[in-house]
Short mmCIF file of C-alpha atoms and ligand atoms in Angstrom, two decimals:
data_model
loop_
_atom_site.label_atom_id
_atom_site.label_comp_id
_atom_site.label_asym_id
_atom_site.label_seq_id
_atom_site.Cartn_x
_atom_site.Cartn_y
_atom_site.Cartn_z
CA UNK A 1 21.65 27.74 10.23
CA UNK A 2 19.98 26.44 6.70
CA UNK A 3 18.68 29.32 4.91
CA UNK A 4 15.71 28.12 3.03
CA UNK A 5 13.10 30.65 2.16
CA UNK A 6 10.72 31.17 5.06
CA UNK A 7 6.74 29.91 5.22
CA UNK A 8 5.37 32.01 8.31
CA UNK A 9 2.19 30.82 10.14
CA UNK A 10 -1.40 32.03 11.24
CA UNK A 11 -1.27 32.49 15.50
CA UNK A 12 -2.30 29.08 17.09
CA UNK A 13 -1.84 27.11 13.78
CA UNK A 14 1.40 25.59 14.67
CA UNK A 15 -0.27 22.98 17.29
CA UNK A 16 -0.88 19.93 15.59
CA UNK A 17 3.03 20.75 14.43
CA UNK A 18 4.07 20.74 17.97
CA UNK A 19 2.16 17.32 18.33
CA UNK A 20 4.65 16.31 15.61
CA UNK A 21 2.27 15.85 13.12
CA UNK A 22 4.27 16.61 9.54
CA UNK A 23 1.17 18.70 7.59
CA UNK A 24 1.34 22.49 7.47
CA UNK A 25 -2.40 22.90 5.79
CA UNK A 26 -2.62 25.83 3.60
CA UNK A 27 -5.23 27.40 5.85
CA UNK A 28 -2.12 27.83 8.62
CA UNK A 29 -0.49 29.34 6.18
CA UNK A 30 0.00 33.76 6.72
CA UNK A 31 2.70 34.29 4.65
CA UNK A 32 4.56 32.39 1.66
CA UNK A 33 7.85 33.86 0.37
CA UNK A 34 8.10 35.28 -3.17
CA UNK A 35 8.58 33.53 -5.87
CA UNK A 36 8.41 30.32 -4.35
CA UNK A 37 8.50 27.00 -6.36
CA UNK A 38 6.45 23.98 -6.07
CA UNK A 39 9.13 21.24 -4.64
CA UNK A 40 11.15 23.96 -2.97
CA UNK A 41 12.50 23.46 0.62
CA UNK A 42 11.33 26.02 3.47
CA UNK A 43 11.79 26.74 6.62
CA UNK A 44 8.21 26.87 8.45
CA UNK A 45 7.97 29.80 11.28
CA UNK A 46 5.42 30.29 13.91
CA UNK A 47 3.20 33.76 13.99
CA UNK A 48 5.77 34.37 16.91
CA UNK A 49 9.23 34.07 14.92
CA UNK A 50 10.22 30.39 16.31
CA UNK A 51 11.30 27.89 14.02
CA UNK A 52 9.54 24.81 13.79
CA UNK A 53 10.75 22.60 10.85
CA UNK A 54 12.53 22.25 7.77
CA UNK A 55 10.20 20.70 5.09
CA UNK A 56 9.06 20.47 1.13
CA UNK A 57 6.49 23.25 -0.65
CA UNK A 58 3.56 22.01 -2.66
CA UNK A 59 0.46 23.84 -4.04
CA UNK A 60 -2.74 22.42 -2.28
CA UNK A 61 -4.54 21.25 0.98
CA UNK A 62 -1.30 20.29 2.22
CA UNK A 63 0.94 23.10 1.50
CA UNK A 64 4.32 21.10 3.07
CA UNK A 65 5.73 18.08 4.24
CA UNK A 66 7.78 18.57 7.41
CA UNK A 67 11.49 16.37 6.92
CA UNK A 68 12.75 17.62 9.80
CA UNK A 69 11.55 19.64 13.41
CA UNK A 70 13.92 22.32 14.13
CA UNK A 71 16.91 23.17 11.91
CA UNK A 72 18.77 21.41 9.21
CA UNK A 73 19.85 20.80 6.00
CA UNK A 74 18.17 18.47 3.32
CA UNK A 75 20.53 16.64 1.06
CA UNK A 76 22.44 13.68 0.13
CA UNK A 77 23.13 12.90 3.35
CA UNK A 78 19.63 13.68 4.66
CA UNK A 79 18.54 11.06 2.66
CA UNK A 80 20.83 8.72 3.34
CA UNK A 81 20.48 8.82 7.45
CA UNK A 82 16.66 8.32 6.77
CA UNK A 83 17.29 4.69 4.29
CA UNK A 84 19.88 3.23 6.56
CA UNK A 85 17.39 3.71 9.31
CA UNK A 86 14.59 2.30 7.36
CA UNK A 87 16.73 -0.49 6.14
CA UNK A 88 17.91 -1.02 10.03
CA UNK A 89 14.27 -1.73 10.84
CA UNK A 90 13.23 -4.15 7.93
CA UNK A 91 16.38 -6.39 8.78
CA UNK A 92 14.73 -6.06 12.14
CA UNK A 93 11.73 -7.22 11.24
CA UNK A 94 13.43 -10.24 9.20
CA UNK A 95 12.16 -9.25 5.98
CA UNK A 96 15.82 -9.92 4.54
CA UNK A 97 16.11 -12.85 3.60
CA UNK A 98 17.39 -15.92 0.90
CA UNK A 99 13.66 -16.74 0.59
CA UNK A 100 12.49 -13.16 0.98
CA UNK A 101 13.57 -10.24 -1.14
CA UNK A 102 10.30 -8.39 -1.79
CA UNK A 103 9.31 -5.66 1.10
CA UNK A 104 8.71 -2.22 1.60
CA UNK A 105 11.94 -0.08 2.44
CA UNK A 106 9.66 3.37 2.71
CA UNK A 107 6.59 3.81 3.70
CA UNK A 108 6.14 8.07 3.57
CA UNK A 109 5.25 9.46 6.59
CA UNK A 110 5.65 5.91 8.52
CA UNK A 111 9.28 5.90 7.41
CA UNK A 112 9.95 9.66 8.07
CA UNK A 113 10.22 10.65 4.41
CA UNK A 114 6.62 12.42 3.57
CA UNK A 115 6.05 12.00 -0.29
CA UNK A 116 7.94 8.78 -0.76
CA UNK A 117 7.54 4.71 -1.68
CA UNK A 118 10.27 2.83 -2.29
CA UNK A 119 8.79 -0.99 -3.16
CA UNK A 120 12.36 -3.77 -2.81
CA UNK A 121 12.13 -6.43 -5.39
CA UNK A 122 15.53 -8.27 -5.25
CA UNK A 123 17.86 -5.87 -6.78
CA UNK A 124 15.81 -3.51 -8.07
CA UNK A 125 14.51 -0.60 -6.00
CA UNK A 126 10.82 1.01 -7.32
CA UNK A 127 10.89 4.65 -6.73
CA UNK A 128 7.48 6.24 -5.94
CA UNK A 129 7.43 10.30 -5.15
CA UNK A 130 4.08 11.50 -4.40
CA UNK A 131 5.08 15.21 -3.54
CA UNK A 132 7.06 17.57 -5.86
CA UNK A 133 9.78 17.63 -3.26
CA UNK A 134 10.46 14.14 -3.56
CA UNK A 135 10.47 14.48 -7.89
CA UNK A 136 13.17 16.45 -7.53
CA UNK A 137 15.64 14.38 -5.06
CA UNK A 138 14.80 11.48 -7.12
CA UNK A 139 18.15 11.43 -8.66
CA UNK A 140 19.55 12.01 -4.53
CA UNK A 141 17.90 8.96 -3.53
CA UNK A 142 18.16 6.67 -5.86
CA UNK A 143 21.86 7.56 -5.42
CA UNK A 144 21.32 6.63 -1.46
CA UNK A 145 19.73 3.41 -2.05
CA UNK A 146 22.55 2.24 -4.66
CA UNK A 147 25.15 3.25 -1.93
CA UNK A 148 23.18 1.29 1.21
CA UNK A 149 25.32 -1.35 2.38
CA UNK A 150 24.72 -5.17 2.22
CA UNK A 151 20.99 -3.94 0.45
CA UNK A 152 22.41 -5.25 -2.81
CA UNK A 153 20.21 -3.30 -4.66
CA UNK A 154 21.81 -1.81 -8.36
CA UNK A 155 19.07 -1.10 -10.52
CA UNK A 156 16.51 1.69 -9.41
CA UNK A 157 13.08 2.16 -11.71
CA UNK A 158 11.33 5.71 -11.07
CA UNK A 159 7.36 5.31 -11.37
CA UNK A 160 5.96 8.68 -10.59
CA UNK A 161 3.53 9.20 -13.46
CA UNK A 162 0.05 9.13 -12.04
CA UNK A 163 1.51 9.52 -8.23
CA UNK A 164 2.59 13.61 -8.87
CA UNK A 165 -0.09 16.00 -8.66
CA UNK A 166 -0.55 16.96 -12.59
CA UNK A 167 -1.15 20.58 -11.94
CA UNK A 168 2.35 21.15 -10.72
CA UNK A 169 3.33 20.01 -14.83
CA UNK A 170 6.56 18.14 -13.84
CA UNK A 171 6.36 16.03 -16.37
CA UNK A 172 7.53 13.05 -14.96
CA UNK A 173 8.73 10.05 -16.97
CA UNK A 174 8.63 6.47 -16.03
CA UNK A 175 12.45 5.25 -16.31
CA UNK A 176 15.45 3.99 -14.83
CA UNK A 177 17.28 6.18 -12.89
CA UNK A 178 20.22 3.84 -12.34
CA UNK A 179 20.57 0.39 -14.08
CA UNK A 180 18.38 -1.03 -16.13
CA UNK A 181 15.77 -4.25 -16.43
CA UNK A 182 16.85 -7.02 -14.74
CA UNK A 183 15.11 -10.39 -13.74
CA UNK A 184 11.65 -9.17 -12.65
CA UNK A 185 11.01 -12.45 -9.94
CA UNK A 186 10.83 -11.63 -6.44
CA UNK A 187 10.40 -14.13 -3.40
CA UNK A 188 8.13 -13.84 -0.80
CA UNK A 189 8.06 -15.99 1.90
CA UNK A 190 9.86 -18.40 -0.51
CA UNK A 191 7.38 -18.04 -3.09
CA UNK A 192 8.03 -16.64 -6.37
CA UNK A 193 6.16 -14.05 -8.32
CA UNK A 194 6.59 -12.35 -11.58
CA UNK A 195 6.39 -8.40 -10.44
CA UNK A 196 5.38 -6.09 -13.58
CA UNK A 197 6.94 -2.57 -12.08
CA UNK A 198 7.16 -1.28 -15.68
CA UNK A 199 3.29 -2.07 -16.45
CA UNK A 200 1.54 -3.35 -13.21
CA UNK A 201 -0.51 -1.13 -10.57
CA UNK A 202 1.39 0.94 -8.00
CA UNK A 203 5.15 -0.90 -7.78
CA UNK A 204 4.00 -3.75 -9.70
CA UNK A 205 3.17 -5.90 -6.77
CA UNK A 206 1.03 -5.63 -3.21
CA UNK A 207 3.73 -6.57 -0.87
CA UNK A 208 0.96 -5.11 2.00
CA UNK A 209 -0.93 -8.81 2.03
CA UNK A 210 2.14 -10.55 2.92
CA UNK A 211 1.56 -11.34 6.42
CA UNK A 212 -2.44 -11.87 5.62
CA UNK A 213 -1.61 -14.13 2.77
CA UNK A 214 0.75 -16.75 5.24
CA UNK A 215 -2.50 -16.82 7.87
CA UNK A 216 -4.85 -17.48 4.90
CA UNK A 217 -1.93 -20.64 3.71
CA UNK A 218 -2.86 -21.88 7.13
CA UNK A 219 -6.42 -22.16 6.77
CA UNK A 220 -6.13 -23.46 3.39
CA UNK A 221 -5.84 -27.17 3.78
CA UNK A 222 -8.54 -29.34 2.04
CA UNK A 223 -10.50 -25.66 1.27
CA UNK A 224 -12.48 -24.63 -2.36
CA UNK A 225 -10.47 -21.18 -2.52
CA UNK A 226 -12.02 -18.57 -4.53
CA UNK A 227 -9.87 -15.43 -4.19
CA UNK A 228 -12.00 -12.53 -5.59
CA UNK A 229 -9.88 -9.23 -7.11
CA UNK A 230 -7.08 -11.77 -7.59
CA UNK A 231 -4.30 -8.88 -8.93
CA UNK A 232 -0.87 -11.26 -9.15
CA UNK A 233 -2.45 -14.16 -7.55
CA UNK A 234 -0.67 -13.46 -4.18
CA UNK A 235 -3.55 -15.20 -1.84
CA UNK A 236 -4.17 -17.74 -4.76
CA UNK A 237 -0.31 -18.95 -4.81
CA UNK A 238 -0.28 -19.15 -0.86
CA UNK A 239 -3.36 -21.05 -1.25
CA UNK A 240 -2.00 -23.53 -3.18
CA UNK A 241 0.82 -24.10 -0.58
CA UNK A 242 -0.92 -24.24 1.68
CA UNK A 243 -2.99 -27.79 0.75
CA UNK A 244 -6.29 -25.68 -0.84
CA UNK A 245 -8.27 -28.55 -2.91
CA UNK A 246 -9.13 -25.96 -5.17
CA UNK A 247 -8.20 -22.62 -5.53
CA UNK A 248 -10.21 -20.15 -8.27
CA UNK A 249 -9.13 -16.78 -9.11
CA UNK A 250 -11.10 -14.16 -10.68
CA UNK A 251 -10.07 -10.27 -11.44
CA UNK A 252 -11.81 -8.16 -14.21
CA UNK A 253 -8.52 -7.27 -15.91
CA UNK A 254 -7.02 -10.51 -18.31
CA UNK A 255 -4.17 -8.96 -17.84
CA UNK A 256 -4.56 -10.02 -14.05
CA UNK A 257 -5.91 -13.16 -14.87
CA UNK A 258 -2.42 -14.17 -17.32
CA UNK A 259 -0.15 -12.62 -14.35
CA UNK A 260 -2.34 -14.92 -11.99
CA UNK A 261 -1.88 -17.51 -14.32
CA UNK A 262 2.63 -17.21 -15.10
CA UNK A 263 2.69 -17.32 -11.27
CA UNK A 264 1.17 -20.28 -10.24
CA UNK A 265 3.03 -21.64 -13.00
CA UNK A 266 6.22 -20.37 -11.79
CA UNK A 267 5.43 -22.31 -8.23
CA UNK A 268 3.13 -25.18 -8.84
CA UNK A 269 3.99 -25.73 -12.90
CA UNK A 270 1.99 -29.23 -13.00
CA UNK A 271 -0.70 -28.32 -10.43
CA UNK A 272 -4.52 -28.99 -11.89
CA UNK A 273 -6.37 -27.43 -8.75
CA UNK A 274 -5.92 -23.95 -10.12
CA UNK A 275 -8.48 -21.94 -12.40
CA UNK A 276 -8.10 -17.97 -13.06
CA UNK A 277 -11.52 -15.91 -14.92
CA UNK A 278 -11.03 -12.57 -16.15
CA UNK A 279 -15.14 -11.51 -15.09
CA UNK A 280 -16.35 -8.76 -13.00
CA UNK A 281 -16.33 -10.05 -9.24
CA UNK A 282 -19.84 -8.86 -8.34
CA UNK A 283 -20.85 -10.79 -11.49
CA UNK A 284 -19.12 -13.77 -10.67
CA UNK A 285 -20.36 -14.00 -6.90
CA UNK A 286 -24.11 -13.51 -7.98
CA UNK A 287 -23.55 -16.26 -10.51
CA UNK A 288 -22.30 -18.95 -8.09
CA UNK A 289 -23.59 -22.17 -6.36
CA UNK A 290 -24.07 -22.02 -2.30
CA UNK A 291 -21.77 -24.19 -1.20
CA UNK A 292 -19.25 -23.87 -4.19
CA UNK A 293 -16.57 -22.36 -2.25
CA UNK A 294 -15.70 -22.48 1.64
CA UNK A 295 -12.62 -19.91 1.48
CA UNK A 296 -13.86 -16.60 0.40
CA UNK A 297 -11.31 -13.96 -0.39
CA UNK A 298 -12.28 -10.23 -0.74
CA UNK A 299 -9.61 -8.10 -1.35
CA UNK A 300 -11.10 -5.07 -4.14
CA UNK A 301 -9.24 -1.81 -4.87
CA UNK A 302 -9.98 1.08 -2.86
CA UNK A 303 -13.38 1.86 -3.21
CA UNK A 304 -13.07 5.34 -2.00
CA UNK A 305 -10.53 7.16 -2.92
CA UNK A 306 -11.15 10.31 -1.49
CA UNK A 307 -13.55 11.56 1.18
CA UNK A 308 -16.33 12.23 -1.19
CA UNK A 309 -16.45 8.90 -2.23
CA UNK A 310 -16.90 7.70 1.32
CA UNK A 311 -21.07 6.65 1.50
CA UNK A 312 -20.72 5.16 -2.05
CA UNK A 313 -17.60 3.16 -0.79
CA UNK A 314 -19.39 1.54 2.28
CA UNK A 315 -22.33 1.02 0.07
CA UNK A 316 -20.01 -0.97 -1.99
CA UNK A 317 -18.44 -3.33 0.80
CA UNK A 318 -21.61 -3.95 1.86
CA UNK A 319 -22.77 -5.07 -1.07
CA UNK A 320 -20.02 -7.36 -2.07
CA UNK A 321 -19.65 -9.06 1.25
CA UNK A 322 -23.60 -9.10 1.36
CA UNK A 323 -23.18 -11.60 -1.81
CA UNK A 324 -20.41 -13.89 -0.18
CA UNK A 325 -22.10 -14.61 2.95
CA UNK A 326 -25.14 -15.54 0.96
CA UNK A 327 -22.93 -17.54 -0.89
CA UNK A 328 -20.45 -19.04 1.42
CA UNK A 329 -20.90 -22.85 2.43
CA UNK A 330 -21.55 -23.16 6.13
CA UNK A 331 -18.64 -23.62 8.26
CA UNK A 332 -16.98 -21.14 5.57
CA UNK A 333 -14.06 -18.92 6.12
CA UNK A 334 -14.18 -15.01 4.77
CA UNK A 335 -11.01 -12.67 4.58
CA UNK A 336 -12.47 -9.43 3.71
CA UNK A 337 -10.34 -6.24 2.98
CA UNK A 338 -10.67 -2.82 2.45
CA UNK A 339 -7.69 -0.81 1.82
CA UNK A 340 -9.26 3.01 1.90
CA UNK A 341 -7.24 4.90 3.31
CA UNK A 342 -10.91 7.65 4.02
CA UNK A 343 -12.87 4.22 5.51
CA UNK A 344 -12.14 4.20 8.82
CA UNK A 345 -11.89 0.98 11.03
CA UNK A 346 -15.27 0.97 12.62
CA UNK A 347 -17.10 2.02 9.08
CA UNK A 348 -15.77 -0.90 7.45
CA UNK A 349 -16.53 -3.17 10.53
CA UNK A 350 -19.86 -1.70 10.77
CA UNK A 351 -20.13 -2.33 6.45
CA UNK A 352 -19.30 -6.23 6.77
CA UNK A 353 -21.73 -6.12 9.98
CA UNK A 354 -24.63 -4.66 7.77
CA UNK A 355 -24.02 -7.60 5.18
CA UNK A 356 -23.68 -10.22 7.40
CA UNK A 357 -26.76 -9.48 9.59
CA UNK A 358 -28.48 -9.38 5.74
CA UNK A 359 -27.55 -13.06 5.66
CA UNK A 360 -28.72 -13.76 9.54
CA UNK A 361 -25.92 -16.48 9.54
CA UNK A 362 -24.32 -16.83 12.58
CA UNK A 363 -20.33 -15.16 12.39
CA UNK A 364 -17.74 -14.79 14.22
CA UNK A 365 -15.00 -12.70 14.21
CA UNK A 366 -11.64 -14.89 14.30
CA UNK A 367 -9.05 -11.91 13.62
CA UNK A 368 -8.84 -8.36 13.12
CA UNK A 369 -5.93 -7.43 10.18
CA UNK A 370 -4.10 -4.63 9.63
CA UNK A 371 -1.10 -3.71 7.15
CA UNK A 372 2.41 -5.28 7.90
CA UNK A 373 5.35 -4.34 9.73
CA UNK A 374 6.92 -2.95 6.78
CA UNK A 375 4.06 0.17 6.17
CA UNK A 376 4.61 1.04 9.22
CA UNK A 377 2.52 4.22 11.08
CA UNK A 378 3.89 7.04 12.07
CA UNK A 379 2.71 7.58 15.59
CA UNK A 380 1.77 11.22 15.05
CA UNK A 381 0.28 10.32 12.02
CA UNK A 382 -2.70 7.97 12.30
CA UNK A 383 -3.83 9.11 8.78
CA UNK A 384 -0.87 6.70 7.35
CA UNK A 385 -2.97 3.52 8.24
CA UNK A 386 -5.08 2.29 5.62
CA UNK A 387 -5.22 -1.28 5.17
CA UNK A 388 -8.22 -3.39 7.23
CA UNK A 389 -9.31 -6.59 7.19
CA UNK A 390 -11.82 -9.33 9.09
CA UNK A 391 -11.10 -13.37 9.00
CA UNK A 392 -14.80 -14.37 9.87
CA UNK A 393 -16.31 -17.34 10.61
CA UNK A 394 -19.84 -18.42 8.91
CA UNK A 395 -22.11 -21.01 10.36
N1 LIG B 1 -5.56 -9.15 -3.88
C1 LIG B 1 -4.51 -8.60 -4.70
C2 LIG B 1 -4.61 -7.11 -4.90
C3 LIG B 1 -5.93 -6.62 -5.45
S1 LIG B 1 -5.82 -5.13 -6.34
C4 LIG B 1 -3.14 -8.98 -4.14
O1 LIG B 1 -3.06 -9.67 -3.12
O2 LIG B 1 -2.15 -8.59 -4.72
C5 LIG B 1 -7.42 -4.96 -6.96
C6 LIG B 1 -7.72 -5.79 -8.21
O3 LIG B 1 -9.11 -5.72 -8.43
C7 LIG B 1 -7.08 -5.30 -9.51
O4 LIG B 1 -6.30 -6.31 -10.07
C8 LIG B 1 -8.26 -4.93 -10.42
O5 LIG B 1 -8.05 -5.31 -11.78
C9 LIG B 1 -9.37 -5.76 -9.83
N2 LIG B 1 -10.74 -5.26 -10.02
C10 LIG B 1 -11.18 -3.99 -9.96
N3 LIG B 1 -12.51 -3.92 -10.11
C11 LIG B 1 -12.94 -5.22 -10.27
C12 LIG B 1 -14.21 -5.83 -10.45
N4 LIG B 1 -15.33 -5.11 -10.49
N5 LIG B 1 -14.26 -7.17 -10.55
C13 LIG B 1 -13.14 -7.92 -10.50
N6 LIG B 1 -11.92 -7.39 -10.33
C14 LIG B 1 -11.80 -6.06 -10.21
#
């Protein structure tokens, strides 16, 4: 029996526990042990004495993370059970491959391991903890991931600095915790990209559009591409590939716009049919002919990133995709995305709805997207799925 100190709940507030989902709220909360630590492990108790889980302590809405139901022990080996297992299912899902090296290995609650990211770019692992817990089996698990067989991977770079909550004052530093730099290309779907873990956003690279990025290569051929909020160029690369006539990329950060840029480069180095514009995307759009483009790409940041934000966010999408089916050339194809994790399915359906019945164009709806394989959902925890997208049609 693991003797971690002891969080006891309120009566009746260990249901959505026994439903398996891995959030003890601090409202459930009746009891915390003394001097208890931010990042500490605990054993969580019902009001009646039974012991429900083993999991990690932070201050907040979501006081901890359940690893484990029942008993057990959390440590080196914990960790590595959990990676082989996540490893096991990417092979499954083919993501492992000579023309492939770029995929997510954990996906927090989807993967079983609350709190933690880990983004695979060839041999380098990018180490994401978003829980205290996690900051402090960094060292642990980057450990684990060296030591997974066949994975190959030997350098691992931890990025936790705007992830941690910054009340808890852990200080964390942005640094290899085993190896250091090495080449910084990754494949996807035999393309190559330049990833920027040290400077980019979140791991350096959106490995979540992989899957939408090979449907939009096969409704590229003979298209005038514009991919708004361009980021790396991901769509814009596939695009290319893909036959596109023209492909233009625009993303308000030139930093963007030169990664853009190196990566069509990288895959197309003579190619003329590719233009990047470092300009404001709502800008741009309003600025454009009808008819200039006939593959629209919409894939902004998250426009709300918390609950509060939510009415401004939908404003937002509407807005934007308001502007491209004005814009759009008849028989046009949109890929609109949110990825807010607070805008539900229906509220951004019911967003792109408001904009296109603005237009009165006739549209159809040709696919419904979601994230890929590899951010998988915990099925306990419908919270982890965030990513949306339409593929419509425009008459
Ligand atoms: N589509 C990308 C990811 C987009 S991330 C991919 O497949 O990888 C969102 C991008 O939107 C960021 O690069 C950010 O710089 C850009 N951005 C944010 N606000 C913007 C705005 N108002 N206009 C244009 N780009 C914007």
């Amino acid at each position: 029996m693991s003797s971690y100190p002891r969080i006891v709940l309120r009566r009746g507030k260990e249901q959505s526990l026994q439903r398996l989902h891995p959030w003890v709220f601090s409202g459930a909360v009746a009891q915390l042990p003394d001097n208890i630590e931010e990042g500490d492990i605990v054993s969580v108790y019902s009001s009646d004495g039974k012991l429900i889980g083993v999991g990690d302590y932070q201050v907040g809405s979501i006081t901890v993370r359940i690893l484990e139901w029942g008993d057990a022990v959390i440590d080196g080996q914990f960790f590595a059970t959990r990676l082989k297992e996540a490893y096991r299912v990417r092979r499954a899902l083919g993501l492992i491959r000579h023309d492939n090296n770029a995929f997510r290995l954990v996906h927090g609650e989807g993967d079983f391991l609350p709190g933690l990211v880990v983004d695979i770019y060839g041999d380098t692992a990018v180490l994401q903890a978003h829980s205290p817990g996690m900051h402090f089996f960094r060292d642990t698990i980057a450990q684990s991931l060296v030591d997974l067989n066949d994975a190959g991977i030997k350098n691992v770079y931890y990025k936790s600095e705007t992830t941690l909550p910054y009340k808890a004052h852990l200080d964390p530093q942005n640094e290899y915790i085993i190896g250091d730099y090495s080449t910084n290309i990754a494949m996807e779907n035999g393309l190559k990209f330049h990833v920027d873990w040290l400077k980019g956003q979140k791991t350096g690279f959106f490995v979540d559009q992989r899957d939408n990025r090979s449907l939009l290569e096969s409704y590229s051929r003979g298209r005038k591409v514009l991919n708004m909020f361009c980021y790396t160029g991901g769509f814009s690369v596939y695009a290319l590939r893909g036959g596109a006539e023209l492909v233009h990329s625009v993303d308000s950060s030139a930093k963007a716009v030169t990664l853009t840029e190196a990566n069509v480069k990288l895959n197309f180095p003579d190619d003329t049919r590719h233009r990047a514009f470092a300009e404001d995307a709502f800008k741009y759009i309003g600025s454009i002919d009808n008819d200039a483009y006939d593959l629209i790409i919409l894939d902004p940041p998250a426009f709300a990133k918390h609950r509060s934000a939510l009415k401004n966010a939908l404003i937002g999408y509407r807005k934007l995709n308001a502007k491209a089916f004005e814009r759009i050339a008849p028989g046009g194809i949109l890929f609109t995305f949110s990825c807010s994790q607070a805008v539900s399915r229906e509220q951004f359906r019911l967003a792109v709805f408001s904009a296109a019945a603005q237009s009165r164009r006739r549209v159809r709806i040709l696919h419904q997207l979601t994230q890929p394989a590899d951010h998988p959902v915990n099925i306990y925890h419908p919270e982890g799925e965030y990513l949306k997208g339409l593929i419509l049609y425009v008459e």
